[in-house]
Amino acid sequence: MKKDVTTEEKIKEAAREVFMAKGFAGCSSREISKAAGMNVALVNYYFRSKSQLFQIIFQAAMEDFVTSMMTVFSSDQSIENKMRIFIEREFEFLSKHPELPVFIITEMNREEGCSIDHSCFFEKIASSGIFNECAQAQAEGKMRKINILSLTLLIMSNCQYPIMARNLMQGIHGLSDEEYSANLILHKQNVTDMLVTYLFPTQTNNKI
Amino acid sequence: MKKDVTTEEKIKEAAREVFMAKGFAGCSSREISKAAGMNVALVNYYFRSKSQLFQIIFQAAMEDFVTSMMTVFSSDQSIENKMRIFIEREFEFLSKHPELPVFIITEMNREEGCSIDHSCFFEKIASSGIFNECAQAQAEGKMRKINILSLTLLIMSNCQYPIMARNLMQGIHGLSDEEYSANLILHKQNVTDMLVTYLFPTQTNNKI
DNA sequence: AACTATTTTAAACACTTGTTTAAAACACAT
DNA sequence: ATGTGTTTTAAACAAGTGTTTAAAATAGTT
């Protein structure tokens, strides 16, 4: 047979789109199969059930998520520069995949949802050596002493929330898509300034 | 008839719990009616449909959300103190209603979802005079000059995300409920320090 | 007690859900 | 062309969905 895009991948692609947009509970098997342009039964022929298909999609989404971090952490830069580049990349990445954070958070909260071990993601990030690098910088007084969770939260909060809450913010502030996108660029700069100033309090950074 | 808790309220209470925990798509009418301890038909007898019931619950949730802000903004405090108190209160409020932010954001993203006018919430907040107060403080050089959206985002991001992403963060960092709660208190302090230092850059605040 | 209006229920409606079955279409070797 | 294994489909399955209907239970009035 041989095709440029195999059926299995067509399903995965469609499932990813539909799951991300509507969540596990918000869509049906038929909706996915229709998006993939085929019969319902095929979805269960390749993946045993809707749940199993979902697990695969979710796992891949988490993978993407972490991978996007790794490229920066593993780079040959000062820790402050890594921070700047990471924020830059995170805004760029999330602008391309805006549903990803809400998707992951929502499905993590689902009771029957993904029962995979998530600590592997932590280990993957840890293997980049970024945490050791932080500890060293903190010991040398180059970096503010906060624990890893707080550090993670500070970065994730300020990068992800502005993307996640887009519709809410546009609704509240009455902004068009273009206006919000423009403001997002300004906000990214504010976030970078704030985080770098807070985390790396040097004489230069403390200037107003 | 007269009862201590009217049927209508029993439904609303049950609906709020179930909707918040599972979302609109994630639950059924029967599930709500069962949680309220009554027949399915009663839900549609008091509220015409599942959608209409949802709209009411969602509207009330947004109301709660905004009201929790107003009490602080309207208080008689310096703007820097308002900020500190607001963060304190927001962490406290969200710890009691952890599903609220994800619920609002998720349902704002739903296509068929709540088509209400959200600008009224902005006006409600604006009526507290907080925005004018900010503008004045900025004009006097007491506060960093950033636009309202960016200000909103900075605060909301750092207050809401740590609650929203609780399960994700616990999973990644391998933390128990108690551990995370404890860390949340530390993080709240970090967030307060960071935001106040960034937004009100005075000589005292700039100290490490 | 008998009538009326409201509140609650069981049952049914038509439709969608996830999943399975059995037959059809297809590819490919001989 | 025939046979074989894989891929795809239409059809059906039982269970669950939102909603409606008509009857039962209840409350309130006379």
Short mmCIF file of C-alpha atoms (C1' of nucleotides) in Angstrom, two decimals:
data_model
loop_
_atom_site.label_atom_id
_atom_site.label_comp_id
_atom_site.label_asym_id
_atom_site.label_seq_id
_atom_site.Cartn_x
_atom_site.Cartn_y
_atom_site.Cartn_z
CA MET A 1 0.00 0.00 0.00
CA LYS A 2 2.24 2.85 1.29
CA LYS A 3 0.83 6.35 1.54
CA ASP A 4 2.47 9.69 2.24
CA VAL A 5 0.40 9.95 5.43
CA THR A 6 -0.51 6.69 7.10
CA THR A 7 -4.01 6.20 8.46
CA GLU A 8 -2.73 5.81 11.97
CA GLU A 9 -1.07 9.20 11.81
CA LYS A 10 -4.15 10.78 10.25
CA ILE A 11 -6.15 9.64 13.27
CA LYS A 12 -3.55 10.87 15.72
CA GLU A 13 -3.40 14.25 14.02
CA ALA A 14 -7.17 14.66 14.02
CA ALA A 15 -7.44 13.39 17.58
CA ARG A 16 -4.82 15.84 18.75
CA GLU A 17 -6.68 18.76 17.22
CA VAL A 18 -10.10 17.75 18.50
CA PHE A 19 -8.95 16.69 21.97
CA MET A 20 -6.97 19.88 22.44
CA ALA A 21 -9.83 22.08 21.34
CA LYS A 22 -12.65 20.36 23.22
CA GLY A 23 -11.06 18.09 25.80
CA PHE A 24 -11.68 14.39 26.33
CA ALA A 25 -15.26 14.77 27.54
CA GLY A 26 -16.11 17.49 25.04
CA CYS A 27 -15.82 15.41 21.89
CA SER A 28 -16.94 12.06 20.49
CA SER A 29 -15.19 9.24 18.67
CA ARG A 30 -17.25 10.03 15.60
CA GLU A 31 -16.12 13.63 15.68
CA ILE A 32 -12.51 12.52 15.61
CA SER A 33 -13.05 9.98 12.86
CA LYS A 34 -14.91 12.57 10.80
CA ALA A 35 -12.07 15.04 11.28
CA ALA A 36 -9.72 12.34 10.05
CA GLY A 37 -12.04 11.64 7.11
CA MET A 38 -12.87 8.03 7.79
CA ASN A 39 -15.16 5.55 9.50
CA VAL A 40 -15.65 5.43 13.27
CA ALA A 41 -14.60 1.82 13.54
CA LEU A 42 -11.14 2.60 12.21
CA VAL A 43 -10.31 4.62 15.28
CA ASN A 44 -10.93 1.58 17.44
CA TYR A 45 -9.21 -0.66 14.94
CA TYR A 46 -5.90 1.18 15.31
CA PHE A 47 -6.28 2.26 18.92
CA ARG A 48 -8.36 0.03 21.11
CA SER A 49 -10.58 2.72 22.57
CA LYS A 50 -11.16 6.44 22.87
CA SER A 51 -9.37 6.41 26.22
CA GLN A 52 -6.28 4.67 24.87
CA LEU A 53 -6.09 7.08 21.95
CA PHE A 54 -6.36 9.93 24.40
CA GLN A 55 -3.56 8.62 26.59
CA ILE A 56 -1.25 8.53 23.58
CA ILE A 57 -2.18 12.07 22.53
CA PHE A 58 -1.80 13.38 26.05
CA GLN A 59 1.55 11.73 26.55
CA ALA A 60 2.78 13.23 23.29
CA ALA A 61 1.51 16.65 24.33
CA MET A 62 3.46 16.47 27.57
CA GLU A 63 6.48 15.33 25.62
CA ASP A 64 6.22 18.35 23.33
CA PHE A 65 5.85 20.55 26.33
CA VAL A 66 8.99 19.32 28.02
CA THR A 67 11.02 19.09 24.84
CA SER A 68 10.38 22.76 24.15
CA MET A 69 12.04 23.51 27.48
CA MET A 70 14.99 21.21 27.08
CA THR A 71 16.39 22.85 23.98
CA VAL A 72 16.94 26.03 25.93
CA PHE A 73 18.19 24.49 29.14
CA SER A 74 20.79 22.43 27.37
CA SER A 75 22.15 25.40 25.46
CA ASP A 76 25.52 26.98 26.20
CA GLN A 77 24.44 30.24 27.81
CA SER A 78 24.60 32.03 31.11
CA ILE A 79 21.74 31.17 33.39
CA GLU A 80 20.31 34.66 33.11
CA ASN A 81 20.41 34.45 29.33
CA LYS A 82 18.81 31.03 29.45
CA MET A 83 16.00 32.59 31.40
CA ARG A 84 15.53 35.35 28.83
CA ILE A 85 15.68 32.96 25.91
CA PHE A 86 13.36 30.53 27.63
CA ILE A 87 10.68 33.15 28.17
CA GLU A 88 11.04 34.27 24.58
CA ARG A 89 10.72 30.71 23.29
CA GLU A 90 7.90 29.83 25.64
CA PHE A 91 5.77 32.72 24.43
CA GLU A 92 6.54 31.78 20.86
CA PHE A 93 5.84 28.08 21.41
CA LEU A 94 2.62 28.70 23.32
CA SER A 95 1.37 31.15 20.71
CA LYS A 96 1.58 28.27 18.25
CA HIS A 97 -0.02 25.81 20.67
CA PRO A 98 -2.34 27.96 22.76
CA GLU A 99 -4.62 25.13 23.89
CA LEU A 100 -1.79 23.05 25.28
CA PRO A 101 -1.58 24.41 28.86
CA VAL A 102 -5.33 24.37 29.52
CA PHE A 103 -5.53 20.94 27.95
CA ILE A 104 -2.82 19.51 30.17
CA ILE A 105 -4.12 21.15 33.34
CA THR A 106 -7.74 20.19 32.69
CA GLU A 107 -6.96 16.59 31.92
CA MET A 108 -4.61 16.34 34.89
CA ASN A 109 -7.60 17.26 37.04
CA ARG A 110 -9.88 14.61 35.52
CA GLU A 111 -10.43 11.76 37.94
CA GLU A 112 -10.40 8.90 35.47
CA GLY A 113 -7.83 10.78 33.43
CA CYS A 114 -4.25 10.02 32.59
CA SER A 115 -2.78 7.88 35.32
CA ILE A 116 0.73 7.99 33.95
CA ASP A 117 3.78 8.71 36.04
CA HIS A 118 4.63 12.37 35.56
CA SER A 119 7.82 12.39 37.58
CA CYS A 120 9.69 11.21 34.49
CA PHE A 121 9.17 14.68 33.03
CA PHE A 122 10.83 16.19 36.06
CA GLU A 123 13.75 13.83 35.67
CA LYS A 124 14.02 14.72 32.02
CA ILE A 125 14.26 18.40 32.88
CA ALA A 126 16.59 17.67 35.74
CA SER A 127 18.86 15.74 33.38
CA SER A 128 19.52 18.99 31.54
CA GLY A 129 21.43 20.07 34.63
CA ILE A 130 19.44 23.26 34.90
CA PHE A 131 18.59 22.69 38.54
CA ASN A 132 22.20 22.13 39.53
CA GLU A 133 23.10 25.23 37.59
CA CYS A 134 20.53 27.17 39.59
CA ALA A 135 21.78 25.79 42.87
CA GLN A 136 25.32 26.82 41.98
CA ALA A 137 24.25 30.30 40.93
CA GLN A 138 22.33 30.62 44.17
CA ALA A 139 25.34 29.48 46.21
CA GLU A 140 27.49 32.06 44.45
CA GLY A 141 24.96 34.78 45.28
CA LYS A 142 24.22 35.38 41.61
CA MET A 143 20.67 34.20 41.91
CA ARG A 144 17.94 34.71 44.47
CA LYS A 145 17.46 31.76 46.76
CA ILE A 146 14.04 30.29 46.07
CA ASN A 147 13.14 26.62 45.81
CA ILE A 148 12.66 24.83 42.51
CA LEU A 149 8.88 24.68 42.76
CA SER A 150 8.62 28.41 43.29
CA LEU A 151 11.00 29.01 40.42
CA THR A 152 8.98 26.74 38.17
CA LEU A 153 5.76 28.42 39.22
CA LEU A 154 7.07 31.92 38.61
CA ILE A 155 8.11 31.10 35.09
CA MET A 156 5.15 28.92 34.15
CA SER A 157 2.61 31.31 35.64
CA ASN A 158 3.87 34.31 33.74
CA CYS A 159 4.37 32.51 30.44
CA GLN A 160 1.35 30.24 30.35
CA TYR A 161 -1.43 32.19 31.99
CA PRO A 162 -1.45 35.06 29.48
CA ILE A 163 -2.04 32.50 26.73
CA MET A 164 -4.51 30.37 28.65
CA ALA A 165 -6.66 33.29 29.74
CA ARG A 166 -6.69 34.95 26.35
CA ASN A 167 -10.45 34.70 25.77
CA LEU A 168 -11.21 35.74 29.32
CA MET A 169 -8.92 38.75 29.11
CA GLN A 170 -10.17 39.77 25.68
CA GLY A 171 -13.71 39.54 26.99
CA ILE A 172 -13.05 41.55 30.11
CA HIS A 173 -10.89 44.22 28.48
CA GLY A 174 -12.83 44.24 25.22
CA LEU A 175 -9.84 43.55 23.00
CA SER A 176 -9.70 42.15 19.47
CA ASP A 177 -7.41 39.27 18.54
CA GLU A 178 -4.90 41.63 16.98
CA GLU A 179 -4.94 44.00 19.94
CA TYR A 180 -4.33 41.18 22.37
CA SER A 181 -1.51 39.75 20.29
CA ALA A 182 0.14 43.15 20.22
CA ASN A 183 -0.24 43.58 23.96
CA LEU A 184 1.18 40.12 24.48
CA ILE A 185 4.49 41.24 23.02
CA LEU A 186 4.64 44.16 25.41
CA HIS A 187 3.69 41.90 28.27
CA LYS A 188 6.41 39.43 27.40
CA GLN A 189 8.94 42.21 27.84
CA ASN A 190 7.45 43.16 31.20
CA VAL A 191 7.54 39.56 32.35
CA THR A 192 11.15 39.18 31.28
CA ASP A 193 12.17 42.37 33.06
CA MET A 194 10.31 41.45 36.19
CA LEU A 195 11.58 37.89 36.44
CA VAL A 196 15.19 38.68 35.58
CA THR A 197 15.26 41.59 38.00
CA TYR A 198 13.74 39.48 40.72
CA LEU A 199 15.76 36.34 40.20
CA PHE A 200 19.12 37.95 39.41
CA PRO A 201 19.26 41.04 41.61
CA THR A 202 22.40 42.85 40.48
CA GLN A 203 23.17 46.52 40.52
CA THR A 204 22.33 46.89 36.84
CA ASN A 205 19.14 44.91 37.06
CA ASN A 206 17.90 46.91 40.00
CA LYS A 207 17.82 50.12 38.06
CA ILE A 208 14.39 51.50 37.34
CA MET B 1 -44.74 24.83 51.46
CA LYS B 2 -41.60 26.66 52.65
CA LYS B 3 -38.42 24.73 53.36
CA ASP B 4 -35.13 25.78 54.89
CA VAL B 5 -33.46 25.08 51.55
CA THR B 6 -35.65 25.54 48.50
CA THR B 7 -35.49 22.98 45.71
CA GLU B 8 -34.28 25.59 43.25
CA GLU B 9 -31.30 26.36 45.46
CA LYS B 10 -30.59 22.68 46.03
CA ILE B 11 -30.29 22.26 42.27
CA LYS B 12 -28.08 25.32 41.90
CA GLU B 13 -25.81 24.15 44.69
CA ALA B 14 -25.45 20.67 43.22
CA ALA B 15 -25.01 22.05 39.71
CA ARG B 16 -22.29 24.40 40.88
CA GLU B 17 -20.34 21.58 42.47
CA VAL B 18 -20.68 19.20 39.55
CA PHE B 19 -20.11 21.79 36.81
CA MET B 20 -17.04 23.15 38.57
CA ALA B 21 -15.54 19.72 39.09
CA LYS B 22 -16.25 18.24 35.67
CA GLY B 23 -17.17 21.08 33.36
CA PHE B 24 -20.25 21.43 31.19
CA ALA B 25 -19.39 18.61 28.82
CA GLY B 26 -18.04 16.36 31.54
CA CYS B 27 -21.30 15.78 33.38
CA SER B 28 -24.92 14.85 32.71
CA SER B 29 -28.24 16.26 33.81
CA ARG B 30 -28.92 13.07 35.72
CA GLU B 31 -25.65 13.43 37.59
CA ILE B 32 -26.68 16.88 38.77
CA SER B 33 -30.17 15.80 39.74
CA LYS B 34 -28.76 12.83 41.63
CA ALA B 35 -26.32 15.10 43.47
CA ALA B 36 -29.29 17.26 44.40
CA GLY B 37 -31.22 14.17 45.49
CA MET B 38 -34.17 14.39 43.12
CA ASN B 39 -35.63 13.45 39.77
CA VAL B 40 -34.07 14.51 36.47
CA ALA B 41 -37.17 16.24 35.26
CA LEU B 42 -37.08 18.69 38.13
CA VAL B 43 -33.90 20.25 36.84
CA ASN B 44 -35.66 21.11 33.59
CA TYR B 45 -38.78 22.12 35.47
CA TYR B 46 -36.97 24.90 37.34
CA PHE B 47 -34.39 25.75 34.68
CA ARG B 48 -35.46 25.15 31.12
CA SER B 49 -32.39 23.20 30.07
CA LYS B 50 -28.92 22.08 31.07
CA SER B 51 -27.47 25.02 29.12
CA GLN B 52 -29.63 27.58 30.87
CA LEU B 53 -28.75 26.17 34.26
CA PHE B 54 -25.12 26.33 33.29
CA GLN B 55 -25.35 29.96 32.21
CA ILE B 56 -26.73 30.88 35.62
CA ILE B 57 -24.02 28.98 37.47
CA PHE B 58 -21.30 30.45 35.30
CA GLN B 59 -22.59 33.98 35.68
CA ALA B 60 -22.66 33.54 39.46
CA ALA B 61 -19.12 32.16 39.40
CA MET B 62 -17.89 35.21 37.53
CA GLU B 63 -19.77 37.40 39.98
CA ASP B 64 -18.02 35.72 42.92
CA PHE B 65 -14.75 36.14 41.18
CA VAL B 66 -15.13 39.86 40.68
CA THR B 67 -16.71 40.51 44.04
CA SER B 68 -13.70 39.00 45.77
CA MET B 69 -11.60 41.66 44.06
CA MET B 70 -13.85 44.58 44.75
CA THR B 71 -13.72 44.36 48.52
CA VAL B 72 -10.00 45.03 48.41
CA PHE B 73 -10.01 47.68 45.72
CA SER B 74 -12.65 49.72 47.47
CA SER B 75 -10.81 49.69 50.78
CA ASP B 76 -9.05 52.72 52.23
CA GLN B 77 -5.42 51.76 51.73
CA SER B 78 -2.38 52.89 49.81
CA ILE B 79 -2.15 51.33 46.38
CA GLU B 80 0.88 49.31 47.38
CA ASN B 81 -0.94 47.96 50.40
CA LYS B 82 -3.98 47.18 48.29
CA MET B 83 -1.71 45.11 46.12
CA ARG B 84 -0.31 43.21 49.08
CA ILE B 85 -3.74 42.62 50.59
CA PHE B 86 -5.18 41.65 47.24
CA ILE B 87 -2.58 38.95 46.67
CA GLU B 88 -3.12 37.69 50.20
CA ARG B 89 -6.88 37.55 49.73
CA GLU B 90 -6.66 36.07 46.25
CA PHE B 91 -4.56 33.14 47.45
CA GLU B 92 -6.95 32.62 50.33
CA PHE B 93 -10.05 32.87 48.13
CA LEU B 94 -8.66 30.60 45.44
CA SER B 95 -7.57 28.00 47.99
CA LYS B 96 -11.22 27.76 48.96
CA HIS B 97 -12.41 27.71 45.33
CA PRO B 98 -9.56 26.01 43.48
CA GLU B 99 -11.63 24.91 40.48
CA LEU B 100 -12.92 28.39 39.73
CA PRO B 101 -10.15 29.73 37.45
CA VAL B 102 -9.87 26.60 35.29
CA PHE B 103 -13.65 26.44 35.13
CA ILE B 104 -13.99 30.01 33.92
CA ILE B 105 -11.13 29.78 31.44
CA THR B 106 -12.25 26.42 30.05
CA GLU B 107 -15.84 27.49 29.58
CA MET B 108 -14.80 30.81 28.08
CA ASN B 109 -13.02 28.79 25.41
CA ARG B 110 -16.06 26.64 24.61
CA GLU B 111 -17.56 27.63 21.30
CA GLU B 112 -21.22 27.21 22.18
CA GLY B 113 -20.40 28.39 25.68
CA CYS B 114 -21.49 31.43 27.62
CA SER B 115 -22.25 34.20 25.18
CA ILE B 116 -22.77 36.81 27.86
CA ASP B 117 -21.23 40.24 27.77
CA HIS B 118 -18.15 40.16 29.94
CA SER B 119 -17.28 43.83 29.68
CA CYS B 120 -19.67 44.49 32.55
CA PHE B 121 -17.17 42.85 34.85
CA PHE B 122 -14.50 45.25 33.70
CA GLU B 123 -16.82 48.16 34.34
CA LYS B 124 -17.58 46.80 37.77
CA ILE B 125 -13.89 46.68 38.61
CA ALA B 126 -13.33 50.05 37.00
CA SER B 127 -16.10 51.52 39.15
CA SER B 128 -13.94 50.82 42.20
CA GLY B 129 -11.66 53.57 40.93
CA ILE B 130 -8.64 51.27 41.09
CA PHE B 131 -7.59 52.05 37.54
CA ASN B 132 -7.68 55.80 38.07
CA GLU B 133 -5.73 55.29 41.24
CA CYS B 134 -3.09 53.38 39.26
CA ALA B 135 -2.94 56.05 36.57
CA GLN B 136 -2.41 58.71 39.21
CA ALA B 137 0.29 56.73 40.98
CA GLN B 138 1.99 56.18 37.64
CA ALA B 139 1.81 59.89 36.82
CA GLU B 140 3.38 60.68 40.18
CA GLY B 141 6.19 58.22 39.50
CA LYS B 142 5.18 56.03 42.41
CA MET B 143 4.26 53.14 40.17
CA ARG B 144 5.82 51.56 37.12
CA LYS B 145 4.15 52.57 33.90
CA ILE B 146 2.53 49.50 32.42
CA ASN B 147 -0.88 49.24 30.82
CA ILE B 148 -3.93 47.84 32.60
CA LEU B 149 -3.95 44.54 30.72
CA SER B 150 -0.35 43.86 31.62
CA LEU B 151 -1.05 44.76 35.22
CA THR B 152 -4.06 42.47 35.30
CA LEU B 153 -2.07 39.67 33.73
CA LEU B 154 0.82 39.98 36.15
CA ILE B 155 -1.45 39.70 39.14
CA MET B 156 -3.81 37.05 37.80
CA SER B 157 -0.99 34.91 36.42
CA ASN B 158 0.89 34.77 39.67
CA CYS B 159 -2.16 34.27 41.88
CA GLN B 160 -4.25 31.91 39.77
CA TYR B 161 -1.75 29.69 38.01
CA PRO B 162 -0.24 28.17 41.15
CA ILE B 163 -3.74 27.02 42.14
CA MET B 164 -4.81 25.93 38.68
CA ALA B 165 -1.71 23.88 38.01
CA ARG B 166 -1.66 22.24 41.41
CA ASN B 167 -2.12 18.66 40.17
CA LEU B 168 0.34 19.18 37.35
CA MET B 169 2.96 20.61 39.69
CA GLN B 170 2.43 17.97 42.34
CA GLY B 171 2.78 15.32 39.67
CA ILE B 172 5.94 16.77 38.18
CA HIS B 173 7.64 17.60 41.47
CA GLY B 174 6.28 14.57 43.31
CA LEU B 175 4.68 16.53 46.14
CA SER B 176 1.89 15.54 48.51
CA ASP B 177 -1.11 17.76 49.15
CA GLU B 178 0.35 19.00 52.40
CA GLU B 179 3.74 19.68 50.91
CA TYR B 180 2.25 21.69 48.09
CA SER B 181 0.05 23.69 50.44
CA ALA B 182 3.09 24.53 52.53
CA ASN B 183 5.07 25.55 49.48
CA LEU B 184 2.17 27.67 48.32
CA ILE B 185 2.55 29.89 51.36
CA LEU B 186 6.22 30.43 50.61
CA HIS B 187 5.41 31.10 47.00
CA LYS B 188 2.78 33.65 47.92
CA GLN B 189 5.48 35.61 49.72
CA ASN B 190 7.80 35.40 46.72
CA VAL B 191 5.03 36.59 44.42
CA THR B 192 4.21 39.49 46.70
CA ASP B 193 7.86 40.53 46.93
CA MET B 194 8.37 40.25 43.21
CA LEU B 195 5.27 42.12 42.18
CA VAL B 196 5.59 44.90 44.72
CA THR B 197 9.26 45.37 43.93
CA TYR B 198 8.54 45.46 40.23
CA LEU B 199 5.47 47.64 40.30
CA PHE B 200 6.58 50.09 43.01
CA PRO B 201 10.30 50.50 42.48
CA THR B 202 11.45 52.55 45.44
CA GLN B 203 14.82 52.55 47.16
CA THR B 204 13.54 50.30 49.94
CA ASN B 205 11.84 47.88 47.62
CA ASN B 206 14.91 47.55 45.48
CA LYS B 207 16.96 46.10 48.25
CA ILE B 208 17.90 42.49 47.90
"C1'" DA C 1 -64.23 17.49 52.06
"C1'" DA C 2 -63.55 18.99 47.46
"C1'" DC C 3 -61.45 21.80 44.21
"C1'" DT C 4 -57.18 24.14 42.37
"C1'" DA C 5 -52.58 25.07 41.58
"C1'" DT C 6 -48.03 23.78 42.38
"C1'" DT C 7 -44.36 20.47 42.95
"C1'" DT C 8 -42.43 15.92 42.09
"C1'" DT C 9 -42.14 11.60 39.87
"C1'" DA C 10 -41.80 7.54 36.58
"C1'" DA C 11 -41.75 6.61 31.97
"C1'" DA C 12 -40.96 7.50 27.49
"C1'" DC C 13 -39.04 10.21 23.62
"C1'" DA C 14 -35.61 10.64 19.95
"C1'" DC C 15 -30.83 10.97 19.63
"C1'" DT C 16 -25.89 10.32 20.62
"C1'" DT C 17 -22.44 7.75 22.88
"C1'" DG C 18 -18.38 4.07 22.74
"C1'" DT C 19 -17.69 -0.25 20.94
"C1'" DT C 20 -18.31 -4.57 18.19
"C1'" DT C 21 -19.49 -7.51 14.24
"C1'" DA C 22 -19.56 -9.19 9.86
"C1'" DA C 23 -19.10 -8.14 5.34
"C1'" DA C 24 -16.83 -5.54 1.73
"C1'" DA C 25 -12.69 -3.41 -0.52
"C1'" DC C 26 -8.05 -3.60 -1.11
"C1'" DA C 27 -3.13 -5.02 -1.77
"C1'" DC C 28 -0.14 -8.54 -3.10
"C1'" DA C 29 1.83 -12.83 -3.77
"C1'" DT C 30 1.67 -16.93 -6.67
"C1'" DA D 1 -7.20 -15.45 -11.84
"C1'" DT D 2 -7.09 -17.27 -7.22
"C1'" DG D 3 -6.08 -17.18 -2.60
"C1'" DT D 4 -4.47 -14.63 1.59
"C1'" DG D 5 -3.95 -11.21 4.79
"C1'" DT D 6 -4.79 -6.47 5.78
"C1'" DT D 7 -7.54 -2.30 5.74
"C1'" DT D 8 -12.00 -0.04 5.56
"C1'" DT D 9 -16.84 0.19 5.78
"C1'" DA D 10 -21.90 -0.04 7.02
"C1'" DA D 11 -24.74 -1.67 10.38
"C1'" DA D 12 -25.93 -2.89 14.73
"C1'" DC D 13 -25.36 -3.07 19.82
"C1'" DA D 14 -26.51 -1.68 24.54
"C1'" DA D 15 -26.08 2.19 27.40
"C1'" DG D 16 -26.44 7.02 28.23
"C1'" DT D 17 -27.78 11.71 26.64
"C1'" DG D 18 -31.12 16.03 27.08
"C1'" DT D 19 -35.80 16.77 27.14
"C1'" DT D 20 -40.90 16.03 27.34
"C1'" DT D 21 -45.28 14.01 28.83
"C1'" DA D 22 -48.71 12.62 31.64
"C1'" DA D 23 -49.80 11.05 35.92
"C1'" DA D 24 -49.09 11.18 40.90
"C1'" DA D 25 -48.18 13.58 45.26
"C1'" DT D 26 -48.46 17.69 47.85
"C1'" DA D 27 -49.95 22.25 49.53
"C1'" DG D 28 -53.34 25.84 49.97
"C1'" DT D 29 -58.07 27.69 49.68
"C1'" DT D 30 -62.81 27.48 50.15
#
